Coordinates of C-alpha atoms and ligand atoms in Angstrom, one line a residue:
X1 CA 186.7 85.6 118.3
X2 CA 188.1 82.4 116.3
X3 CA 186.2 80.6 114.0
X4 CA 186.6 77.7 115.6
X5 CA 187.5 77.5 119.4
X6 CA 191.0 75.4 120.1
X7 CA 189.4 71.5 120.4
X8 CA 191.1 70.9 123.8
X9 CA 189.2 74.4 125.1
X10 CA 185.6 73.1 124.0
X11 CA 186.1 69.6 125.1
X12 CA 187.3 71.2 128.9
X13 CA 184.9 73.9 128.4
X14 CA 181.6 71.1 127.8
X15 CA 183.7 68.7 130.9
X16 CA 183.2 71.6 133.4
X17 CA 179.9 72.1 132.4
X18 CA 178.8 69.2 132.2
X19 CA 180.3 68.6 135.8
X20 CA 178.9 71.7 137.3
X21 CA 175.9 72.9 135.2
X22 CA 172.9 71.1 135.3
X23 CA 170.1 70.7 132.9
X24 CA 168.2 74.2 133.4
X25 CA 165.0 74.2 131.2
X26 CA 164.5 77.8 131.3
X27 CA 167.8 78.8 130.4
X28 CA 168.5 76.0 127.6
X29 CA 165.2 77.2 126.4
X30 CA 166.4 80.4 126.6
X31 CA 169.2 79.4 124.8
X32 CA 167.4 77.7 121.7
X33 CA 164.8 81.1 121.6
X34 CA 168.3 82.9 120.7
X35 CA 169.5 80.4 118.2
X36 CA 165.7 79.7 116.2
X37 CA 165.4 84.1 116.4
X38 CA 169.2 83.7 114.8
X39 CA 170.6 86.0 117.4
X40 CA 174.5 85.7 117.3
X41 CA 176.0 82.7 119.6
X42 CA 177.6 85.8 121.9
X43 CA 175.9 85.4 124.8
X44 CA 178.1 84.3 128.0
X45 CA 178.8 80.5 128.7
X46 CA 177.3 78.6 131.5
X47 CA 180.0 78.5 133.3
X48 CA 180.6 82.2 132.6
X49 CA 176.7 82.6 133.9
X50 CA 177.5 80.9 137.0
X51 CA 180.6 82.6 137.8
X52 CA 178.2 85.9 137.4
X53 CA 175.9 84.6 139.8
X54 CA 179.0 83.5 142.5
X55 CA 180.0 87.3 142.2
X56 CA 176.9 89.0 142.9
X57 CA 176.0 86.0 145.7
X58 CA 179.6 87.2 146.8
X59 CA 178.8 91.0 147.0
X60 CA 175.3 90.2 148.0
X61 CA 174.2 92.6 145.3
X62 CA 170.4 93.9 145.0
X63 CA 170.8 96.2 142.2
X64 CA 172.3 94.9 139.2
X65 CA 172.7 97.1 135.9
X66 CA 173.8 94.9 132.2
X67 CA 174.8 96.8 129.3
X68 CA 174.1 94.4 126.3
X69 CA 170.9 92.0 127.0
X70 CA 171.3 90.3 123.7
X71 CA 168.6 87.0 124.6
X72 CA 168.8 87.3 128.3
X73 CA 170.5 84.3 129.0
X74 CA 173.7 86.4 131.4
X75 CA 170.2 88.7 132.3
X76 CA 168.3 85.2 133.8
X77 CA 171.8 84.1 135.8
X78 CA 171.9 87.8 137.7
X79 CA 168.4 88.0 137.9
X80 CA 168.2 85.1 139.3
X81 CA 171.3 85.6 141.4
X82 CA 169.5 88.4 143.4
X83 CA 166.8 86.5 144.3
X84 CA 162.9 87.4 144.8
X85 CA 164.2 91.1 146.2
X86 CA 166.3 92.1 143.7
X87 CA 166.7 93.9 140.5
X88 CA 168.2 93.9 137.2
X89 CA 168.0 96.6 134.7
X90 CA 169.6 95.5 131.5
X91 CA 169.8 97.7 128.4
X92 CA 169.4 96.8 124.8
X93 CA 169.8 98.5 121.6
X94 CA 168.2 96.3 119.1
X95 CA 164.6 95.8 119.4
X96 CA 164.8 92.4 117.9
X97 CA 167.0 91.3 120.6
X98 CA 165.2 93.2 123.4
X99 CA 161.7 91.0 122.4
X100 CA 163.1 88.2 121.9
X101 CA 164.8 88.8 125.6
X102 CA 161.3 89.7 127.3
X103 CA 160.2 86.4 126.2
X104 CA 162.8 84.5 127.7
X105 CA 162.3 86.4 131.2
X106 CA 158.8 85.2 131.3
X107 CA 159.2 81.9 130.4
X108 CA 161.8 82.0 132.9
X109 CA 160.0 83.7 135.2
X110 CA 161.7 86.2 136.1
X111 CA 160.1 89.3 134.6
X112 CA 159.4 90.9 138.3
X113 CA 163.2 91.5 138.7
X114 CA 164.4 92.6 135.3
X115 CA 163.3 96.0 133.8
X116 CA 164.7 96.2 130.1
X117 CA 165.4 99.4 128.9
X118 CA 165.4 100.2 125.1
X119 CA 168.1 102.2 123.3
X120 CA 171.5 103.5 122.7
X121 CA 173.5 102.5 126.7
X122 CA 175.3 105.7 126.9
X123 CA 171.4 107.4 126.5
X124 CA 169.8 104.7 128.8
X125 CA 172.6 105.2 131.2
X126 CA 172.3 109.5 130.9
X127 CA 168.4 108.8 131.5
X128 CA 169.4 106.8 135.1
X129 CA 172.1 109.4 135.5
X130 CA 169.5 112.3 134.8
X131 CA 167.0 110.3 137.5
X132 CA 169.2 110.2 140.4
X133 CA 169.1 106.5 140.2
X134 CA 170.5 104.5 143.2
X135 CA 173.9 103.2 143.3
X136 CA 174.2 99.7 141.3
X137 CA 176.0 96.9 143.1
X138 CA 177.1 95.1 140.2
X139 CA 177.6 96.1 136.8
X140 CA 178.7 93.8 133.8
X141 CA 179.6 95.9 130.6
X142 CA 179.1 93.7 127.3
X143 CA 177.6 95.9 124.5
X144 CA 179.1 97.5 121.5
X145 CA 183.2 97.5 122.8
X146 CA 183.6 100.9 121.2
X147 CA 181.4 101.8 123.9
X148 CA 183.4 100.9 127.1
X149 CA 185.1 103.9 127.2
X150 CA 181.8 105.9 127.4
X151 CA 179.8 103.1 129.7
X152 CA 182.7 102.7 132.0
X153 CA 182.8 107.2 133.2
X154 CA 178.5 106.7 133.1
X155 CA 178.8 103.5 135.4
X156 CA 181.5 105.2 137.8
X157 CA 178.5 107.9 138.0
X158 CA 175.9 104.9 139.5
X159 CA 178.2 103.4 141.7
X160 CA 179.0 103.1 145.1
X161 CA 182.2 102.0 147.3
X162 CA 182.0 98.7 146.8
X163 CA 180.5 98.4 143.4
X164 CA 182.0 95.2 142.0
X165 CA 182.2 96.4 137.6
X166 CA 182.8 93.3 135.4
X167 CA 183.5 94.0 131.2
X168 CA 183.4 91.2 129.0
X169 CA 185.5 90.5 125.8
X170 CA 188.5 92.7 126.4
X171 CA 191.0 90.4 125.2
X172 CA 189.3 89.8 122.0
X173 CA 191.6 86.9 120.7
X174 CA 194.3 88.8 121.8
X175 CA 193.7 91.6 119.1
X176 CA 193.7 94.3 122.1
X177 CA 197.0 94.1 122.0
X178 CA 197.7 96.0 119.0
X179 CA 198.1 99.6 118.9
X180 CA 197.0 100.4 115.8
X181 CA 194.5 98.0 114.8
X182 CA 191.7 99.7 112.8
X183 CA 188.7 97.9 114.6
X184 CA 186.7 100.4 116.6
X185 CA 186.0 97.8 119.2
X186 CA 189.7 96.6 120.0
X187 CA 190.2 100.7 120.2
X188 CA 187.7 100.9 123.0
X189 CA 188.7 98.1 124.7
X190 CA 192.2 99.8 124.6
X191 CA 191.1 103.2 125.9
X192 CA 188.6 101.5 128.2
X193 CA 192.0 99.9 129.9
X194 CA 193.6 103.3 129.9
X195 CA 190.6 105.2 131.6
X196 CA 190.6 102.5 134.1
X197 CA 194.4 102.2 135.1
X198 CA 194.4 105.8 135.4
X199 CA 191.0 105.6 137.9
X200 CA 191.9 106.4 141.3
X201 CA 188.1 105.0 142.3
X202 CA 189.0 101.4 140.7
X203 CA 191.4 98.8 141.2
X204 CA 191.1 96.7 138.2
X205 CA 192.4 93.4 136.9
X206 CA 191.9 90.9 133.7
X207 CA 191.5 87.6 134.0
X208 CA 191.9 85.8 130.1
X209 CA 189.6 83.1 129.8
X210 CA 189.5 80.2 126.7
X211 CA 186.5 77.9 126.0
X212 CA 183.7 77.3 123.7
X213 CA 183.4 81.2 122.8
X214 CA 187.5 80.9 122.1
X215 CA 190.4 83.3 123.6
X216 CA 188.9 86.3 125.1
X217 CA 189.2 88.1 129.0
X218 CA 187.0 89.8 131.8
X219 CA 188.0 92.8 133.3
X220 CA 187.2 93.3 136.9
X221 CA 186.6 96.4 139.1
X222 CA 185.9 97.5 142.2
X223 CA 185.1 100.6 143.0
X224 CA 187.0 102.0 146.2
X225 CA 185.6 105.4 146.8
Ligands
LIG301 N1 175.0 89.9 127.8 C1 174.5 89.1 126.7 C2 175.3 89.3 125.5 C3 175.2 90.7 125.0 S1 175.8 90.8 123.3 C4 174.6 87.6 127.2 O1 175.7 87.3 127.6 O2 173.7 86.8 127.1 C5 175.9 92.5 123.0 C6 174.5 93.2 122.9 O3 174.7 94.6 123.0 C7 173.7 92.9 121.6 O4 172.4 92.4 121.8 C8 173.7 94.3 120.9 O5 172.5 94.5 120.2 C9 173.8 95.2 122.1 N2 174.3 96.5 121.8 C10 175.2 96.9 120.8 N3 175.4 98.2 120.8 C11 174.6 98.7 121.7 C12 174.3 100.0 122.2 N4 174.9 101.1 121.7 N5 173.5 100.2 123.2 C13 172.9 99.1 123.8 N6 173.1 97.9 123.4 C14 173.9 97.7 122.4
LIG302 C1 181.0 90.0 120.6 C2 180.3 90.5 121.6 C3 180.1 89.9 122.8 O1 179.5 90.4 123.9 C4 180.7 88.7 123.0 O2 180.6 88.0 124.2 C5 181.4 88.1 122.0 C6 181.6 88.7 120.8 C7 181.1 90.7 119.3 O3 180.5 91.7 119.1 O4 181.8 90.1 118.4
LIG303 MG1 180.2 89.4 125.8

């Protein structure tokens, strides 16, 4: 990320939102839980939340899997997104994070629909393996980037034709571009493109997004068989 987003990005980035997002108590307070527990400003951007929710309205998705919860907030969108009958398990390595999360589901009230799962993702992910879990409609991959390349062979294993996979930050400021960068995370990124070009269940494209959280891209999938 930059330090500081380009001033034309944020000032379209808060016009938008202001536009399209309204006041949402739960989620602002959501929001300022993150900030006052000093969890890093990462989580997704409204308007980043809402295009969550259009995609799994889209695929009329039940089951929804996260890896990376942070605070919640993207967990509150989905969660909300499947509606009364529908469930998010999200998946958290820092227990900080993961309480100050649970919190923010409650006051949200949405607690019902979201089971949190403590731990390292490529463990939590085995364990749902391991269980025969049922097939996820929609998966958005946004912990540790070294990870992708392990989360994205795991979530092919939970899926189902039709599975709709979204990874965040895999343009990274347009770091993921070089070759022989030294940061773990633009490595994964890099391999995680390489597994999924070479996928014959995905077709896969990136779409790069700037805004308030700067330069950075989504990667979509779907899988096809
Ligand atoms: N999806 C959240 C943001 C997630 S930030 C939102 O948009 O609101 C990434 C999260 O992944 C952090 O909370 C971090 O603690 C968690 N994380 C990092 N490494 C992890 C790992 N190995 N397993 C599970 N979670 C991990
Ligand atoms: C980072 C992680 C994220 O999930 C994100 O949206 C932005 C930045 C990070 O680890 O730097
Ligand atoms: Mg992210």
């Amino acid at each position: 990320m930059p330090d500081k987003p380009i001033e034309i990005w944020d000032k379209v980035d808060s016009f938008f939102t202001d536009a399209l997002i309204p006041p949402d108590p739960a989620l602002d307070a959501a929001t300022a839980a993150n900030r006052n527990a000093a969890l890093p400003a990462i989580d997704v951007t409204p308007l980043q939340g809402r295009f969550l929710e259009l995609m799994i309205r889209a695929t009329a998705a039940q089951r929804v899997l996260e890896i990376g919860t942070l605070g919640g907030y993207s967990t509150i969108w989905m969660a909300r997104a499947v509606g009364p009958n529908g469930k998010v398990i999200t998946l958290e390595l820092d227990p900080h994070h993961a309480e100050v999360a649970q919190r923010n589901f409650q006051e949200a009230g949405v607690s019902d629909r979201i089971e949190l799962r403590l731990g390292p993702a490529s463990e939590s992910l085995a364990a749902l393996i391991r269980e025969k879990s049922a097939p996820f409609d929609f998966i958005f991959i946004d912990a540790d980037k070294s990870g992708y390349p392990e989360y994205i062979q795991q979530s092919l294993k939970l899926s189902r034709p039709g599975t709709l996979i979204i990874a965040d930050n895999v343009v990274r400021d347009g770091k993921v571009i070089e070759p022989h960068s030294p940061d773990p995370n633009i490595q994964g990124v890099r391999r995680f493109t390489e597994l999924i070009a070479a996928q014959p269940r995905l077709s896969s494209t990136v779409l790069q997004t700037v805004g308030s959280k700067g330069y950075d891209g989504l990667a979509i999938s779907i899988v096809l068989s």
